Tab-separated table of C-alpha atoms in Angstrom:
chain	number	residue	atom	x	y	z
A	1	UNK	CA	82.663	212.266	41.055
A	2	UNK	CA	83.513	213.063	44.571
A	3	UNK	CA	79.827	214.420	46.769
A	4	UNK	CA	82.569	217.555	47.245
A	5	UNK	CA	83.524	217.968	43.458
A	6	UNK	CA	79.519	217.366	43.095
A	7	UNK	CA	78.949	219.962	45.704
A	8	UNK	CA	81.326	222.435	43.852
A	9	UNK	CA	79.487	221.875	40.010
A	10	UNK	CA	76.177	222.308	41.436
A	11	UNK	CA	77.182	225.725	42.958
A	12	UNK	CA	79.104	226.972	40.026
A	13	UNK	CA	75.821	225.563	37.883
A	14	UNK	CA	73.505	226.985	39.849
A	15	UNK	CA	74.655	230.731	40.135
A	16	UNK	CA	74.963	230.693	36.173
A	17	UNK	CA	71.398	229.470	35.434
A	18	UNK	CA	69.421	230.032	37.918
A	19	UNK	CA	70.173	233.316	39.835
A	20	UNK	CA	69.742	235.782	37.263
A	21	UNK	CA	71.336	239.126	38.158
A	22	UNK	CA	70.869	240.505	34.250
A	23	UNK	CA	67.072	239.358	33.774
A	24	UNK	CA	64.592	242.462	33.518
A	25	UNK	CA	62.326	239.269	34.950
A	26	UNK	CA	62.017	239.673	38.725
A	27	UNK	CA	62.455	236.648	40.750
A	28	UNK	CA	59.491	234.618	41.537
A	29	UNK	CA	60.725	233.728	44.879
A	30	UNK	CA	61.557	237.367	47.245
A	31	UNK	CA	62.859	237.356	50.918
A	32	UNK	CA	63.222	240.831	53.211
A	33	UNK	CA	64.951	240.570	56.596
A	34	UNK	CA	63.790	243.211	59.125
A	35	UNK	CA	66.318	243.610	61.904
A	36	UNK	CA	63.116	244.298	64.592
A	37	UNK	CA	65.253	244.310	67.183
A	38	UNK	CA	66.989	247.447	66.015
A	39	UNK	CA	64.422	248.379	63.787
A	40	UNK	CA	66.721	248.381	60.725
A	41	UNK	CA	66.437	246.246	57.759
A	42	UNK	CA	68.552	243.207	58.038
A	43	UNK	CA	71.233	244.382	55.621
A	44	UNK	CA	74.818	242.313	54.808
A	45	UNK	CA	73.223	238.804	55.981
A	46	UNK	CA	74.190	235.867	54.270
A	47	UNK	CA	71.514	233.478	53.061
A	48	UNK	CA	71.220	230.755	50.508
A	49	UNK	CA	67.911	229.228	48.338
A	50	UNK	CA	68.065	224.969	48.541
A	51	UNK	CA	65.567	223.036	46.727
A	52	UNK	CA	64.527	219.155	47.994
A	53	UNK	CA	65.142	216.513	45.463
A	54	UNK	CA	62.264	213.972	46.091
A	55	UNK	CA	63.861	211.203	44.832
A	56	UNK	CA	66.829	211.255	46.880
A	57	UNK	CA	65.520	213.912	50.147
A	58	UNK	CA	69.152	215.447	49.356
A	59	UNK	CA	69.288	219.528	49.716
A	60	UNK	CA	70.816	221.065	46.449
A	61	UNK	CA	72.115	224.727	46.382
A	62	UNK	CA	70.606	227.109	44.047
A	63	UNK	CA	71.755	230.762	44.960
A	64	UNK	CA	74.090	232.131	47.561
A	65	UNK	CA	74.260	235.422	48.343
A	66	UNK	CA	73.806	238.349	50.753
A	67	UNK	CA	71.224	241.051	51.770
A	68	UNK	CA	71.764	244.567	50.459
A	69	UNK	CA	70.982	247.658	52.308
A	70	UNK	CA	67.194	247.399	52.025
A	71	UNK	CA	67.429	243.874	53.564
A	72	UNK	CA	66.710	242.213	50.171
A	73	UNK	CA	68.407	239.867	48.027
A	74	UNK	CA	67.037	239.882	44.063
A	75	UNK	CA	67.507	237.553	41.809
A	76	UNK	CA	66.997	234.362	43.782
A	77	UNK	CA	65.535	232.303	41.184
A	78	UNK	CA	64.864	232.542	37.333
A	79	UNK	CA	61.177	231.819	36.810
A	80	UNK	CA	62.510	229.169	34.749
A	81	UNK	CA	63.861	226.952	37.246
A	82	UNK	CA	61.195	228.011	39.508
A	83	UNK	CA	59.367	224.519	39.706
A	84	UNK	CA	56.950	222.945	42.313
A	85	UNK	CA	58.694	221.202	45.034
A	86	UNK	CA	60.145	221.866	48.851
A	87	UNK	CA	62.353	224.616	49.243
A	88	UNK	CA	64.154	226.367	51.936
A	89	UNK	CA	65.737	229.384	52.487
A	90	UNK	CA	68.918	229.652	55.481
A	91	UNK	CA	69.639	232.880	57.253
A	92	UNK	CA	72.815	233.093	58.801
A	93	UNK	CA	71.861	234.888	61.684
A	94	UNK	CA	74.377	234.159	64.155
A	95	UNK	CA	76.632	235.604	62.103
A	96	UNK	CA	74.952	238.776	61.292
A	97	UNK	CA	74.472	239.179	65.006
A	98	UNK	CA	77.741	238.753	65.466
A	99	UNK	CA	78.688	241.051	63.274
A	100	UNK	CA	76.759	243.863	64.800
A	101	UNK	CA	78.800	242.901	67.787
A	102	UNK	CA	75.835	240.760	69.692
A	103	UNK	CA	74.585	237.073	70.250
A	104	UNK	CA	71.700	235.900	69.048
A	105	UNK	CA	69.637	232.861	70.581
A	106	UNK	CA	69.517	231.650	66.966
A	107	UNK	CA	72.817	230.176	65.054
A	108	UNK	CA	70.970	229.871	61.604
A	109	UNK	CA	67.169	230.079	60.906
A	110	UNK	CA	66.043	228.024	57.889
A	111	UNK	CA	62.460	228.035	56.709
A	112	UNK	CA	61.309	224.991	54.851
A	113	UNK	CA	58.590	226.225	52.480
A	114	UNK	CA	56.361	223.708	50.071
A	115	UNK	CA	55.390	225.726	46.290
A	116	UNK	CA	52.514	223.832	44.698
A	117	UNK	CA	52.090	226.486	42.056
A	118	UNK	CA	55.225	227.661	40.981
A	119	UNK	CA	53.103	230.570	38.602
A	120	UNK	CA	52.662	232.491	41.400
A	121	UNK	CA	55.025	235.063	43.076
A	122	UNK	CA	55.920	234.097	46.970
A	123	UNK	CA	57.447	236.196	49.150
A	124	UNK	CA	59.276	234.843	52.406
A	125	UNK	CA	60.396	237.349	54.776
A	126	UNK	CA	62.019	237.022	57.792
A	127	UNK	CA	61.369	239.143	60.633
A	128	UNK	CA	64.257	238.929	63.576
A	129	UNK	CA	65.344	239.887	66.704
A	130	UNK	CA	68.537	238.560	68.645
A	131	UNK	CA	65.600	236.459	70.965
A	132	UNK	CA	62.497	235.809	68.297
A	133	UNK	CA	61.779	235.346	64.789
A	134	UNK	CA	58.842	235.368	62.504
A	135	UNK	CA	58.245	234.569	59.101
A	136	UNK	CA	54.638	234.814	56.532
A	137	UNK	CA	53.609	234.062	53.346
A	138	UNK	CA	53.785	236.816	51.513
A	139	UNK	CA	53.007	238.039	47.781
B	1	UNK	CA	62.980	211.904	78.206
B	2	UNK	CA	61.853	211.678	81.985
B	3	UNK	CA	57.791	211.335	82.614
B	4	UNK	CA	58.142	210.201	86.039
B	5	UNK	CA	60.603	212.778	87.776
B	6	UNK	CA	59.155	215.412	89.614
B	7	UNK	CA	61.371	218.322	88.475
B	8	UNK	CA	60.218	219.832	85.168
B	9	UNK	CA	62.022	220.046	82.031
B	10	UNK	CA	64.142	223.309	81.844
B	11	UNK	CA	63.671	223.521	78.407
B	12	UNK	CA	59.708	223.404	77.036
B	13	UNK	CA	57.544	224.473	74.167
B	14	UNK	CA	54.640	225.689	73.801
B	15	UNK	CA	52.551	225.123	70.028
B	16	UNK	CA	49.386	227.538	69.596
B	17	UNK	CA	47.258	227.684	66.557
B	18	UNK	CA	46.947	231.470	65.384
B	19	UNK	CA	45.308	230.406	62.491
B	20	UNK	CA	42.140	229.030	64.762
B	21	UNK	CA	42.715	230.430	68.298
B	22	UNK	CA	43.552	226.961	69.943
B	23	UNK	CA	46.246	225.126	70.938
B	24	UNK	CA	48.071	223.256	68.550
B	25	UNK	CA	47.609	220.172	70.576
B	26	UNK	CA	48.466	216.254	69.003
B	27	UNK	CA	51.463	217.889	67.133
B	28	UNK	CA	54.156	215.704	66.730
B	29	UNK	CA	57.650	217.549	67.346
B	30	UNK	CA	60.977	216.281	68.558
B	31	UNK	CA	64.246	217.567	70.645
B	32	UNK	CA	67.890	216.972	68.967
B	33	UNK	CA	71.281	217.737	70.107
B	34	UNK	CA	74.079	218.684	67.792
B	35	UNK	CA	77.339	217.341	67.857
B	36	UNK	CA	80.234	219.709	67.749
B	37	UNK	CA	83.010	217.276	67.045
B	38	UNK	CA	80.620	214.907	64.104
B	39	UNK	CA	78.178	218.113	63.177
B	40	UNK	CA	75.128	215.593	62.804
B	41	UNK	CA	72.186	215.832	64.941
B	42	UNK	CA	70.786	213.154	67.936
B	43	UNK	CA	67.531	212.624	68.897
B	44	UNK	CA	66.924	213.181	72.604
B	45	UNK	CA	63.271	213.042	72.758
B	46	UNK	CA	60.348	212.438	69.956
B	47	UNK	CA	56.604	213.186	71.365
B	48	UNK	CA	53.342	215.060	70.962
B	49	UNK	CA	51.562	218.313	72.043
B	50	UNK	CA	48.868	217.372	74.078
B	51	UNK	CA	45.385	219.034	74.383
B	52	UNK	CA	46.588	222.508	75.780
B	53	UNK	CA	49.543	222.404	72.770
B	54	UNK	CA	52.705	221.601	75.464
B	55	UNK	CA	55.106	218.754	75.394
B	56	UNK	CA	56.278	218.134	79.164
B	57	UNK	CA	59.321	216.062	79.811
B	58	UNK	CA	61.419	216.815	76.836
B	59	UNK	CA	64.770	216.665	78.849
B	60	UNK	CA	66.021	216.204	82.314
B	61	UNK	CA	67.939	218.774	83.790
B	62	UNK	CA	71.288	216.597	83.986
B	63	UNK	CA	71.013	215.903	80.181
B	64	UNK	CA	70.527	219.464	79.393
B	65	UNK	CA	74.130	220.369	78.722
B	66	UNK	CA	75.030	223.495	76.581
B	67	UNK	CA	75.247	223.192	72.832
B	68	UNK	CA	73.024	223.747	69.778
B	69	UNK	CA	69.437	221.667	70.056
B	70	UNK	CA	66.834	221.691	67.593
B	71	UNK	CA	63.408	221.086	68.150
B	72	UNK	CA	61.579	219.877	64.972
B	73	UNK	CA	57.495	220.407	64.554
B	74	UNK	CA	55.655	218.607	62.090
B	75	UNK	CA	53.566	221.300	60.999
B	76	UNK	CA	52.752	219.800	57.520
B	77	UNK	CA	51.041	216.423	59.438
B	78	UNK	CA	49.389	218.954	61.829
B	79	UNK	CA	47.568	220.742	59.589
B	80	UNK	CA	46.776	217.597	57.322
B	81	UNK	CA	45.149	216.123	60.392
B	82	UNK	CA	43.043	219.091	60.336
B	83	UNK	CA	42.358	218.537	56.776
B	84	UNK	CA	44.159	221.731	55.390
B	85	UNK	CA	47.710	222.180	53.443
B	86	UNK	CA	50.165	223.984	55.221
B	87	UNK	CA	53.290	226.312	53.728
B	88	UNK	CA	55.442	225.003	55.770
B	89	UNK	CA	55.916	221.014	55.826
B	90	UNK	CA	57.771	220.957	59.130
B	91	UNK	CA	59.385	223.610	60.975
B	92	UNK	CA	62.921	223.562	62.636
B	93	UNK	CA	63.738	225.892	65.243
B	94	UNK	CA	67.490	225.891	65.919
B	95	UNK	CA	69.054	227.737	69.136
B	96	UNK	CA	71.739	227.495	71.309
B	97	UNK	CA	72.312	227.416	74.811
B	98	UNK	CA	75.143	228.774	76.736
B	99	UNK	CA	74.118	228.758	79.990
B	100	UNK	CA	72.435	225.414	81.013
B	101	UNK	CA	71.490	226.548	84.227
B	102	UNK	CA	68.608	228.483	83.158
B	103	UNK	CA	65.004	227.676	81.872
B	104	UNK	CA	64.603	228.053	78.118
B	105	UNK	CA	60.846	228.475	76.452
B	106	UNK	CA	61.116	227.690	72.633
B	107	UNK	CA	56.816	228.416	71.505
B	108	UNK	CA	56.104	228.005	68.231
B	109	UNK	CA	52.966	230.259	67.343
B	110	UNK	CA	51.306	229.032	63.685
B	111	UNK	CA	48.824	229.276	61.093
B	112	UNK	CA	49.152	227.804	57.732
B	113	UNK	CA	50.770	230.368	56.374
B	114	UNK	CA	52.679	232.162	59.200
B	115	UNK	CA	54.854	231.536	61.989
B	116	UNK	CA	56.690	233.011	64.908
B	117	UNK	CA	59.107	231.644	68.087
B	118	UNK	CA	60.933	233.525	70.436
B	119	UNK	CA	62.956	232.725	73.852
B	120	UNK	CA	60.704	232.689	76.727
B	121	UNK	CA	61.365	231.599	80.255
């Protein structure tokens, strides 16, 4: 199979399994944008959840999907396919500058993040202005 | 990468420890370019923070064209040298430059579970 028809299966397989948009089960995994340069929450940005394989250091997609209102994006991961491993979440903040009619310093912000215990709840916000960003371990 | 002119880099970094209140000195990072027509990344320069957490000489003025650079911090070997785990394994901070003719400022401000950057001057 073709690394694009690959690309393609993995997508479609990983919005059925593993974001779960029906579960009464929160995610394990949460992110919040705050717009700080506006003072808004980041709402409409496009982001998308990647896990590391170790065996082959390839990125594979595991949700795609967009902040609502609140800056939030539920459902990023089923505690089932929560497992320990390297992670990332990407922003797409040049866009979502852009679309507020503004540059940003920053094309796309990705934050690499290693979970060692996968039983706990993380929370990875992302703080952003169109000239600074910050990011914490949250709970 | 350029240790012998005497014009400074217009584009620097700056790493400090939040976590500890010191400089994040012997931090390995490194500088990439990104290639609009190919979309993969070059490596311009690969080097350490030294003792006050700065990297000097990461480009010369007459390679510092616009386009999207990267500078990549191993965060994750930082803090192992320091004999702590870190959230973060390494930490890529992507930005683009427009107008060459400036000075850019890309810190990176860290603990092990936190970090910030912003555009300084």
């Amino acid at each position: 199979m073709t690394t694009r028809l690959q690309h393609i299966r993995d997508h479609i397989l990983a919005e059925n399994k593993c974001m779960d948009m029906t579960s009464p089960l929160p995610s394990p995994l949460t992110t919040h944008v705050l717009n700080t340069g506006m003072g808004v929450p980041g709402a409409g940005m496009a982001l998308s959840l990647h896990r590391l394989d170790p065996v082959t250091s390839a990125w594979s997609l595991i949700t795609a999907g967009t902040t609502n209102d609140d800056g939030r994006c539920p459902g990023l991961i089923t505690r089932e396919c929560f497992t320990p491993g390297v992670y990332k979440i990407r922003f797409e903040s040049g866009q979502y500058w852009e679309g507020l009619g503004e540059t940003c310093f920053y094309p796309y912000i990705e934050i690499v993040f290693n979970i060692t215990d996968a039983a706990q709840k993380f929370h990875v916000p992302l703080l952003l202005s169109r000239f600074s960003y910050s990011t914490y371990r949250g709970s």
